[in-house]
Amino acid sequence: MVVILKPKTSNEAIKKITGELEALGVTVNPVIGTEMSILGLVGDTTRIDPSYIEANPNVERVMHVQEPFKKANRLFHPENTVIDVNGHTIGGNKIAVIAGPCSVENKEQIALVADEVKKCGASFLRGGAFKPRTSPYSFQGLKYEGLELLNEAKAKTGLPIVTELMSPYDIETFVEKADIIQVGARNMQNFDLLKELGKINKPILLKRGLSATIEELLMSAEYIMAGGNEQVILCERGIRTFETYTRNTLDLSAVPAIKKLSHLPVVIDPSHSAGKWWMVEPLSKAAIAVGADGLIIEVHNDPQKALCDGQQSIKPDVFAKLMEDLKVIAGAVGREI
Ligand code: PEP
Ligand code: MN
């Protein structure tokens, strides 16, 4: 962090600011000029809020030379993080495919889709039991019954479950019933929820907020990691832009950007990104080519009758063909599915 002082700040004032900054636990290296002086702060500046320093009338500006996140930062953890879920990994050489319906609708539906995606080579089963819907009149999910049905499907297929948690009140239940807890786009900055998830020992799939920057996503991961839970998987699921043809705009550049900034695995959700089932195939291929560690794809046995997101769900036969194509692309980038 670099503190730029106002021109002609007195030596006395510089001494005073230096003392205040040192009290925050950093070393201060001053560069004193005739017109302008700057103070270079060395040490852990992640806990320093620049706005406090900027409140000093002698300070012109504070500049970050390092990202404000630490635990998620590749600088302090150069190796890729690999998350192991009952022997299924996310973040290693093998690309993780998470597939299943948007929502668990009934016993037959989730059992059938789980069976189909397993046959095609998916390594995780997704399915929402608690649904964050824009309208309170839309299907809200089967809730606790949905979690039970997911576990029945898991017992038959062996596929670990990825499902969304909305309220801190349900954390204990989710620790027991889910293998990866999903935090949806709408809750990416629900800091109280993130803090609670920092206290548990369970992988978290953290989706990028509707209009969140990459740094904000990483800071949300930092909330979970700062509490002690370092098993965070990041998910790019499209962001809001001026474009309305697609439901959201898939930010493919987020993958190499996050890979450079962080050691955490990154997966792409082509379904919520585009909001169109026929775009899932090309976007999934692009995701693998750009270096994503996995995909989370909505698959439904009868999309026209789906209670949620049928327009963006692919049928099992389309998913089967896609998995074959993805194997080829994964091979071309030195990975496997
Ligand atoms: C979902 O995955 O079912 C979902 C609601 O996604 P998002 O939070 O990305 O909208
Ligand atoms: Mn959905």
CSV table of C-alpha atoms and ligand atoms in Angstrom, one decimal:
chain,number,residue,atom,x,y,z
A,1,MET,CA,0.0,0.0,0.0
A,2,VAL,CA,1.3,3.5,-0.9
A,3,VAL,CA,0.2,6.6,0.9
A,4,ILE,CA,0.6,9.8,-1.1
A,5,LEU,CA,0.8,12.9,1.1
A,6,LYS,CA,-0.5,16.3,0.2
A,7,PRO,CA,2.2,18.7,-1.2
A,8,LYS,CA,4.1,20.6,1.6
A,9,THR,CA,3.0,18.3,4.4
A,10,SER,CA,5.3,19.3,7.3
A,11,ASN,CA,7.9,16.9,8.7
A,12,GLU,CA,6.1,16.9,12.0
A,13,ALA,CA,2.9,15.8,10.3
A,14,ILE,CA,4.8,13.1,8.4
A,15,LYS,CA,6.3,11.8,11.6
A,16,LYS,CA,2.8,11.7,13.2
A,17,ILE,CA,1.2,9.8,10.3
A,18,THR,CA,4.2,7.4,10.2
A,19,GLY,CA,3.7,6.6,13.9
A,20,GLU,CA,0.0,6.0,13.4
A,21,LEU,CA,0.6,3.7,10.5
A,22,GLU,CA,3.3,1.7,12.4
A,23,ALA,CA,0.8,1.2,15.1
A,24,LEU,CA,-1.3,-0.7,12.6
A,25,GLY,CA,1.5,-3.3,12.4
A,26,VAL,CA,3.3,-2.3,9.2
A,27,THR,CA,6.7,-0.9,8.4
A,28,VAL,CA,6.7,2.5,6.8
A,29,ASN,CA,9.3,3.5,4.2
A,30,PRO,CA,9.2,7.2,3.5
A,31,VAL,CA,10.3,8.9,0.3
A,32,ILE,CA,10.5,12.6,1.1
A,33,GLY,CA,10.6,15.0,-1.8
A,34,THR,CA,10.7,18.8,-1.9
A,35,GLU,CA,7.2,19.1,-3.3
A,36,MET,CA,5.6,15.8,-2.4
A,37,SER,CA,6.2,12.8,-0.1
A,38,ILE,CA,5.0,9.3,-0.2
A,39,LEU,CA,5.0,6.5,2.4
A,40,GLY,CA,5.4,2.9,1.3
A,41,LEU,CA,3.7,0.4,3.7
A,42,VAL,CA,5.3,-3.0,3.9
A,43,GLY,CA,3.8,-6.0,5.7
A,44,ASP,CA,0.2,-7.3,6.0
A,45,THR,CA,-1.9,-4.4,4.8
A,46,THR,CA,-5.0,-6.6,4.2
A,47,ARG,CA,-6.5,-5.6,7.6
A,48,ILE,CA,-6.0,-1.9,7.0
A,49,ASP,CA,-9.0,0.0,5.7
A,50,PRO,CA,-7.6,2.7,3.3
A,51,SER,CA,-10.6,5.0,4.0
A,52,TYR,CA,-9.3,5.6,7.6
A,53,ILE,CA,-5.9,6.7,6.2
A,54,GLU,CA,-7.6,8.9,3.6
A,55,ALA,CA,-9.6,10.6,6.3
A,56,ASN,CA,-6.3,12.3,7.4
A,57,PRO,CA,-6.3,15.8,6.0
A,58,ASN,CA,-2.6,15.5,5.0
A,59,VAL,CA,-3.3,12.4,2.8
A,60,GLU,CA,-3.9,13.0,-0.9
A,61,ARG,CA,-4.6,9.4,-1.9
A,62,VAL,CA,-4.0,5.7,-0.8
A,63,MET,CA,-3.1,3.2,-3.5
A,64,HIS,CA,-3.2,-0.6,-3.2
A,65,VAL,CA,-0.2,-2.3,-4.9
A,66,GLN,CA,-1.5,-5.7,-3.7
A,67,GLU,CA,-5.0,-7.2,-3.8
A,68,PRO,CA,-7.0,-6.8,-0.5
A,69,PHE,CA,-7.6,-10.6,-0.2
A,70,LYS,CA,-5.0,-12.8,1.4
A,71,LYS,CA,-6.1,-16.4,1.9
A,72,ALA,CA,-7.6,-16.6,-1.6
A,73,ASN,CA,-4.5,-14.9,-3.1
A,74,ARG,CA,-2.2,-17.0,-5.3
A,75,LEU,CA,0.7,-14.9,-4.1
A,76,PHE,CA,0.7,-16.6,-0.7
A,77,HIS,CA,-0.4,-20.0,-2.1
A,78,PRO,CA,1.1,-20.6,-5.5
A,79,GLU,CA,-0.2,-24.2,-5.9
A,80,ASN,CA,-3.7,-24.8,-7.2
A,81,THR,CA,-6.1,-25.8,-4.5
A,82,VAL,CA,-7.7,-29.2,-5.1
A,83,ILE,CA,-10.9,-30.0,-3.3
A,84,ASP,CA,-11.6,-33.6,-2.5
A,85,VAL,CA,-15.2,-34.6,-2.1
A,86,ASN,CA,-15.5,-38.3,-1.2
A,87,GLY,CA,-12.8,-39.1,-3.8
A,88,HIS,CA,-14.2,-36.8,-6.5
A,89,THR,CA,-11.9,-33.8,-7.0
A,90,ILE,CA,-12.4,-30.2,-8.2
A,91,GLY,CA,-9.3,-28.2,-9.1
A,92,GLY,CA,-6.9,-30.9,-10.2
A,93,ASN,CA,-6.2,-32.2,-13.7
A,94,LYS,CA,-9.6,-33.8,-13.9
A,95,ILE,CA,-12.5,-31.5,-15.0
A,96,ALA,CA,-15.4,-31.8,-12.6
A,97,VAL,CA,-18.9,-32.0,-14.2
A,98,ILE,CA,-21.8,-31.1,-11.9
A,99,ALA,CA,-25.1,-31.9,-13.6
A,100,GLY,CA,-28.8,-32.2,-12.7
A,101,PRO,CA,-32.0,-30.3,-12.7
A,102,CYS,CA,-32.4,-26.7,-11.6
A,103,SER,CA,-34.8,-28.0,-8.9
A,104,VAL,CA,-35.7,-31.3,-7.3
A,105,GLU,CA,-39.3,-31.7,-8.3
A,106,ASN,CA,-40.2,-35.3,-7.2
A,107,LYS,CA,-38.7,-38.6,-6.4
A,108,GLU,CA,-39.0,-40.0,-10.0
A,109,GLN,CA,-37.5,-36.9,-11.7
A,110,ILE,CA,-34.4,-36.6,-9.5
A,111,ALA,CA,-33.8,-40.4,-9.6
A,112,LEU,CA,-34.1,-40.5,-13.4
A,113,VAL,CA,-31.9,-37.4,-14.0
A,114,ALA,CA,-29.3,-38.6,-11.5
A,115,ASP,CA,-29.1,-41.9,-13.2
A,116,GLU,CA,-28.8,-40.3,-16.7
A,117,VAL,CA,-26.0,-37.8,-15.8
A,118,LYS,CA,-24.1,-40.5,-13.9
A,119,LYS,CA,-24.2,-42.8,-17.1
A,120,CYS,CA,-22.8,-39.9,-19.1
A,121,GLY,CA,-19.9,-39.4,-16.7
A,122,ALA,CA,-20.9,-36.5,-14.5
A,123,SER,CA,-19.1,-36.6,-11.2
A,124,PHE,CA,-21.6,-34.6,-9.0
A,125,LEU,CA,-25.3,-34.2,-8.9
A,126,ARG,CA,-26.9,-30.7,-8.7
A,127,GLY,CA,-30.5,-30.0,-7.7
A,128,GLY,CA,-32.1,-27.1,-5.8
A,129,ALA,CA,-34.2,-27.9,-2.8
A,130,PHE,CA,-34.4,-24.3,-1.6
A,131,LYS,CA,-34.9,-22.0,-4.6
A,132,PRO,CA,-34.1,-18.2,-4.7
A,133,ARG,CA,-36.9,-17.1,-7.1
A,134,THR,CA,-37.5,-13.6,-8.3
A,135,SER,CA,-41.3,-14.0,-7.7
A,136,PRO,CA,-42.7,-15.2,-4.4
A,137,TYR,CA,-45.4,-16.9,-6.4
A,138,SER,CA,-43.0,-19.1,-8.3
A,139,PHE,CA,-42.1,-22.7,-7.2
A,140,GLN,CA,-39.8,-22.3,-4.1
A,141,GLY,CA,-38.5,-25.8,-4.0
A,142,LEU,CA,-39.3,-28.9,-2.0
A,143,LYS,CA,-37.1,-27.8,0.8
A,144,TYR,CA,-36.2,-30.5,3.4
A,145,GLU,CA,-38.1,-33.1,1.3
A,146,GLY,CA,-35.9,-32.1,-1.6
A,147,LEU,CA,-32.8,-32.8,0.4
A,148,GLU,CA,-34.1,-36.2,1.3
A,149,LEU,CA,-34.8,-37.0,-2.4
A,150,LEU,CA,-31.3,-35.9,-3.3
A,151,ASN,CA,-29.8,-38.2,-0.7
A,152,GLU,CA,-31.9,-41.1,-2.1
A,153,ALA,CA,-30.5,-40.4,-5.6
A,154,LYS,CA,-27.0,-40.2,-4.1
A,155,ALA,CA,-27.5,-43.6,-2.4
A,156,LYS,CA,-28.3,-45.1,-5.8
A,157,THR,CA,-25.7,-43.4,-8.0
A,158,GLY,CA,-22.9,-42.5,-5.6
A,159,LEU,CA,-22.9,-39.0,-6.9
A,160,PRO,CA,-22.1,-36.4,-4.3
A,161,ILE,CA,-24.7,-33.6,-3.9
A,162,VAL,CA,-24.3,-29.9,-4.7
A,163,THR,CA,-27.3,-27.9,-3.5
A,164,GLU,CA,-28.0,-24.3,-2.5
A,165,LEU,CA,-28.3,-23.0,1.0
A,166,MET,CA,-30.2,-19.8,1.5
A,167,SER,CA,-30.5,-19.3,5.3
A,168,PRO,CA,-27.9,-19.6,8.1
A,169,TYR,CA,-30.6,-21.4,10.1
A,170,ASP,CA,-30.3,-24.5,7.8
A,171,ILE,CA,-26.5,-24.8,8.0
A,172,GLU,CA,-26.5,-27.8,10.3
A,173,THR,CA,-28.9,-29.7,8.1
A,174,PHE,CA,-26.9,-28.9,5.0
A,175,VAL,CA,-23.7,-30.1,6.7
A,176,GLU,CA,-25.4,-33.4,7.1
A,177,LYS,CA,-27.3,-33.6,3.8
A,178,ALA,CA,-25.1,-31.9,1.2
A,179,ASP,CA,-21.6,-32.7,0.0
A,180,ILE,CA,-21.0,-29.2,-1.5
A,181,ILE,CA,-23.0,-26.2,-0.3
A,182,GLN,CA,-23.9,-23.8,-3.0
A,183,VAL,CA,-24.1,-20.1,-2.2
A,184,GLY,CA,-26.2,-18.6,-5.0
A,185,ALA,CA,-25.5,-15.4,-6.9
A,186,ARG,CA,-28.1,-13.5,-4.9
A,187,ASN,CA,-26.3,-14.4,-1.6
A,188,MET,CA,-22.7,-13.8,-2.7
A,189,GLN,CA,-22.5,-10.8,-0.5
A,190,ASN,CA,-24.7,-12.1,2.4
A,191,PHE,CA,-21.8,-11.6,4.7
A,192,ASP,CA,-23.5,-13.1,7.8
A,193,LEU,CA,-24.1,-16.3,5.8
A,194,LEU,CA,-20.5,-16.3,4.5
A,195,LYS,CA,-19.1,-15.9,8.1
A,196,GLU,CA,-21.2,-18.8,9.3
A,197,LEU,CA,-20.0,-21.0,6.4
A,198,GLY,CA,-16.4,-20.1,7.4
A,199,LYS,CA,-17.0,-22.0,10.6
A,200,ILE,CA,-17.8,-25.4,9.0
A,201,ASN,CA,-15.8,-28.1,7.4
A,202,LYS,CA,-17.6,-28.5,4.1
A,203,PRO,CA,-16.7,-27.3,0.5
A,204,ILE,CA,-18.6,-24.2,-0.6
A,205,LEU,CA,-19.5,-23.5,-4.2
A,206,LEU,CA,-19.6,-19.7,-4.3
A,207,LYS,CA,-21.4,-18.2,-7.3
A,208,ARG,CA,-20.5,-14.7,-8.6
A,209,GLY,CA,-23.1,-12.1,-7.8
A,210,LEU,CA,-25.3,-10.6,-10.5
A,211,SER,CA,-23.2,-7.5,-10.9
A,212,ALA,CA,-20.2,-8.4,-8.8
A,213,THR,CA,-16.6,-7.7,-9.9
A,214,ILE,CA,-14.0,-10.4,-9.8
A,215,GLU,CA,-12.4,-8.7,-6.8
A,216,GLU,CA,-15.8,-8.7,-4.9
A,217,LEU,CA,-16.2,-12.4,-5.6
A,218,LEU,CA,-12.7,-13.0,-4.2
A,219,MET,CA,-13.4,-10.9,-1.2
A,220,SER,CA,-16.6,-13.0,-0.5
A,221,ALA,CA,-14.4,-16.1,-0.8
A,222,GLU,CA,-12.1,-14.4,1.7
A,223,TYR,CA,-14.9,-14.1,4.2
A,224,ILE,CA,-15.4,-17.9,4.2
A,225,MET,CA,-11.7,-18.6,4.3
A,226,ALA,CA,-10.9,-16.1,7.0
A,227,GLY,CA,-13.2,-18.1,9.3
A,228,GLY,CA,-11.1,-21.2,8.7
A,229,ASN,CA,-13.0,-23.0,5.9
A,230,GLU,CA,-10.6,-22.9,2.9
A,231,GLN,CA,-12.6,-25.2,0.7
A,232,VAL,CA,-14.1,-22.7,-1.7
A,233,ILE,CA,-14.9,-23.3,-5.3
A,234,LEU,CA,-15.7,-20.2,-7.4
A,235,CYS,CA,-18.4,-20.1,-10.0
A,236,GLU,CA,-18.8,-17.7,-13.0
A,237,ARG,CA,-22.5,-17.8,-13.9
A,238,GLY,CA,-22.8,-14.7,-16.1
A,239,ILE,CA,-23.1,-11.1,-15.1
A,240,ARG,CA,-25.6,-8.3,-15.8
A,241,THR,CA,-24.6,-6.2,-18.8
A,242,PHE,CA,-26.6,-4.1,-21.3
A,243,GLU,CA,-27.1,-7.2,-23.5
A,244,THR,CA,-30.6,-8.6,-23.1
A,245,TYR,CA,-30.5,-11.4,-25.8
A,246,THR,CA,-29.0,-13.8,-23.3
A,247,ARG,CA,-30.1,-14.0,-19.6
A,248,ASN,CA,-26.7,-12.9,-18.5
A,249,THR,CA,-23.3,-12.3,-20.2
A,250,LEU,CA,-20.8,-15.1,-19.6
A,251,ASP,CA,-17.6,-13.5,-18.6
A,252,LEU,CA,-15.1,-16.1,-19.9
A,253,SER,CA,-12.2,-13.8,-19.1
A,254,ALA,CA,-13.0,-14.2,-15.4
A,255,VAL,CA,-11.4,-17.7,-15.6
A,256,PRO,CA,-7.9,-16.7,-16.6
A,257,ALA,CA,-8.2,-13.6,-14.4
A,258,ILE,CA,-9.2,-15.6,-11.3
A,259,LYS,CA,-6.6,-18.3,-12.1
A,260,LYS,CA,-3.9,-15.5,-12.1
A,261,LEU,CA,-5.2,-13.9,-8.9
A,262,SER,CA,-6.2,-17.0,-6.9
A,263,HIS,CA,-5.4,-20.6,-6.3
A,264,LEU,CA,-9.1,-21.6,-5.9
A,265,PRO,CA,-10.8,-23.8,-8.4
A,266,VAL,CA,-13.2,-22.0,-10.9
A,267,VAL,CA,-16.2,-23.6,-12.5
A,268,ILE,CA,-18.5,-22.2,-15.2
A,269,ASP,CA,-22.3,-22.4,-15.2
A,270,PRO,CA,-23.3,-22.1,-18.9
A,271,SER,CA,-27.0,-22.6,-18.1
A,272,HIS,CA,-27.6,-19.5,-16.0
A,273,SER,CA,-25.2,-17.5,-18.1
A,274,ALA,CA,-27.0,-17.8,-21.3
A,275,GLY,CA,-30.5,-18.8,-20.2
A,276,LYS,CA,-30.9,-20.8,-23.4
A,277,TRP,CA,-30.5,-24.6,-23.7
A,278,TRP,CA,-28.9,-24.5,-27.1
A,279,MET,CA,-26.1,-22.3,-25.9
A,280,VAL,CA,-25.0,-24.7,-23.2
A,281,GLU,CA,-23.0,-26.8,-25.6
A,282,PRO,CA,-20.8,-24.1,-27.2
A,283,LEU,CA,-20.3,-22.2,-23.9
A,284,SER,CA,-19.3,-25.4,-22.1
A,285,LYS,CA,-16.7,-26.1,-24.8
A,286,ALA,CA,-15.4,-22.6,-24.5
A,287,ALA,CA,-15.2,-22.9,-20.7
A,288,ILE,CA,-12.9,-26.0,-20.9
A,289,ALA,CA,-10.8,-24.3,-23.6
A,290,VAL,CA,-10.3,-21.2,-21.4
A,291,GLY,CA,-9.1,-23.3,-18.4
A,292,ALA,CA,-12.1,-23.8,-16.2
A,293,ASP,CA,-11.8,-26.6,-13.6
A,294,GLY,CA,-15.4,-27.7,-14.0
A,295,LEU,CA,-18.9,-27.0,-15.2
A,296,ILE,CA,-22.3,-26.9,-13.5
A,297,ILE,CA,-25.0,-27.8,-16.0
A,298,GLU,CA,-28.8,-28.0,-15.8
A,299,VAL,CA,-30.1,-31.2,-17.1
A,300,HIS,CA,-33.8,-32.1,-17.1
A,301,ASN,CA,-35.6,-35.2,-18.5
A,302,ASP,CA,-38.6,-33.1,-19.7
A,303,PRO,CA,-37.5,-29.4,-19.9
A,304,GLN,CA,-40.9,-28.2,-21.2
A,305,LYS,CA,-42.5,-29.4,-18.0
A,306,ALA,CA,-39.7,-28.2,-15.7
A,307,LEU,CA,-40.9,-26.2,-12.6
A,308,CYS,CA,-37.9,-23.9,-13.0
A,309,ASP,CA,-35.5,-23.0,-15.7
A,310,GLY,CA,-36.7,-25.4,-18.4
A,311,GLN,CA,-35.6,-23.0,-21.1
A,312,GLN,CA,-32.0,-23.4,-20.2
A,313,SER,CA,-32.0,-27.1,-19.3
A,314,ILE,CA,-30.6,-29.7,-21.7
A,315,LYS,CA,-32.0,-33.2,-22.1
A,316,PRO,CA,-30.0,-36.2,-21.2
A,317,ASP,CA,-29.3,-37.2,-24.8
A,318,VAL,CA,-27.8,-33.7,-25.5
A,319,PHE,CA,-25.8,-33.9,-22.3
A,320,ALA,CA,-24.5,-37.3,-23.4
A,321,LYS,CA,-23.2,-35.9,-26.7
A,322,LEU,CA,-21.8,-32.9,-25.0
A,323,MET,CA,-19.8,-35.0,-22.6
A,324,GLU,CA,-18.2,-36.9,-25.5
A,325,ASP,CA,-17.2,-33.6,-27.2
A,326,LEU,CA,-15.8,-32.2,-23.9
A,327,LYS,CA,-13.6,-35.2,-23.5
A,328,VAL,CA,-11.9,-34.3,-26.8
A,329,ILE,CA,-11.5,-30.6,-25.8
A,330,ALA,CA,-10.2,-31.6,-22.3
A,331,GLY,CA,-7.6,-33.8,-24.0
A,332,ALA,CA,-6.5,-31.0,-26.3
A,333,VAL,CA,-5.8,-28.8,-23.3
A,334,GLY,CA,-4.0,-31.5,-21.4
A,335,ARG,CA,-6.8,-32.4,-19.0
A,336,GLU,CA,-9.3,-35.2,-18.6
A,337,ILE,CA,-13.0,-35.5,-17.7
B,1,PEP,C1,-28.9,-22.2,-9.4
B,1,PEP,O1,-27.8,-22.7,-9.6
B,1,PEP,O2,-29.9,-22.9,-9.3
B,1,PEP,C2,-29.1,-20.8,-9.3
B,1,PEP,C3,-30.2,-20.2,-8.8
B,1,PEP,O3,-28.1,-20.1,-9.8
B,1,PEP,P1,-27.6,-18.5,-9.6
B,1,PEP,O4,-27.5,-18.3,-8.1
B,1,PEP,O5,-26.3,-18.5,-10.3
B,1,PEP,O6,-28.7,-17.7,-10.2
B,2,MN,MN,-31.7,-22.7,-12.3
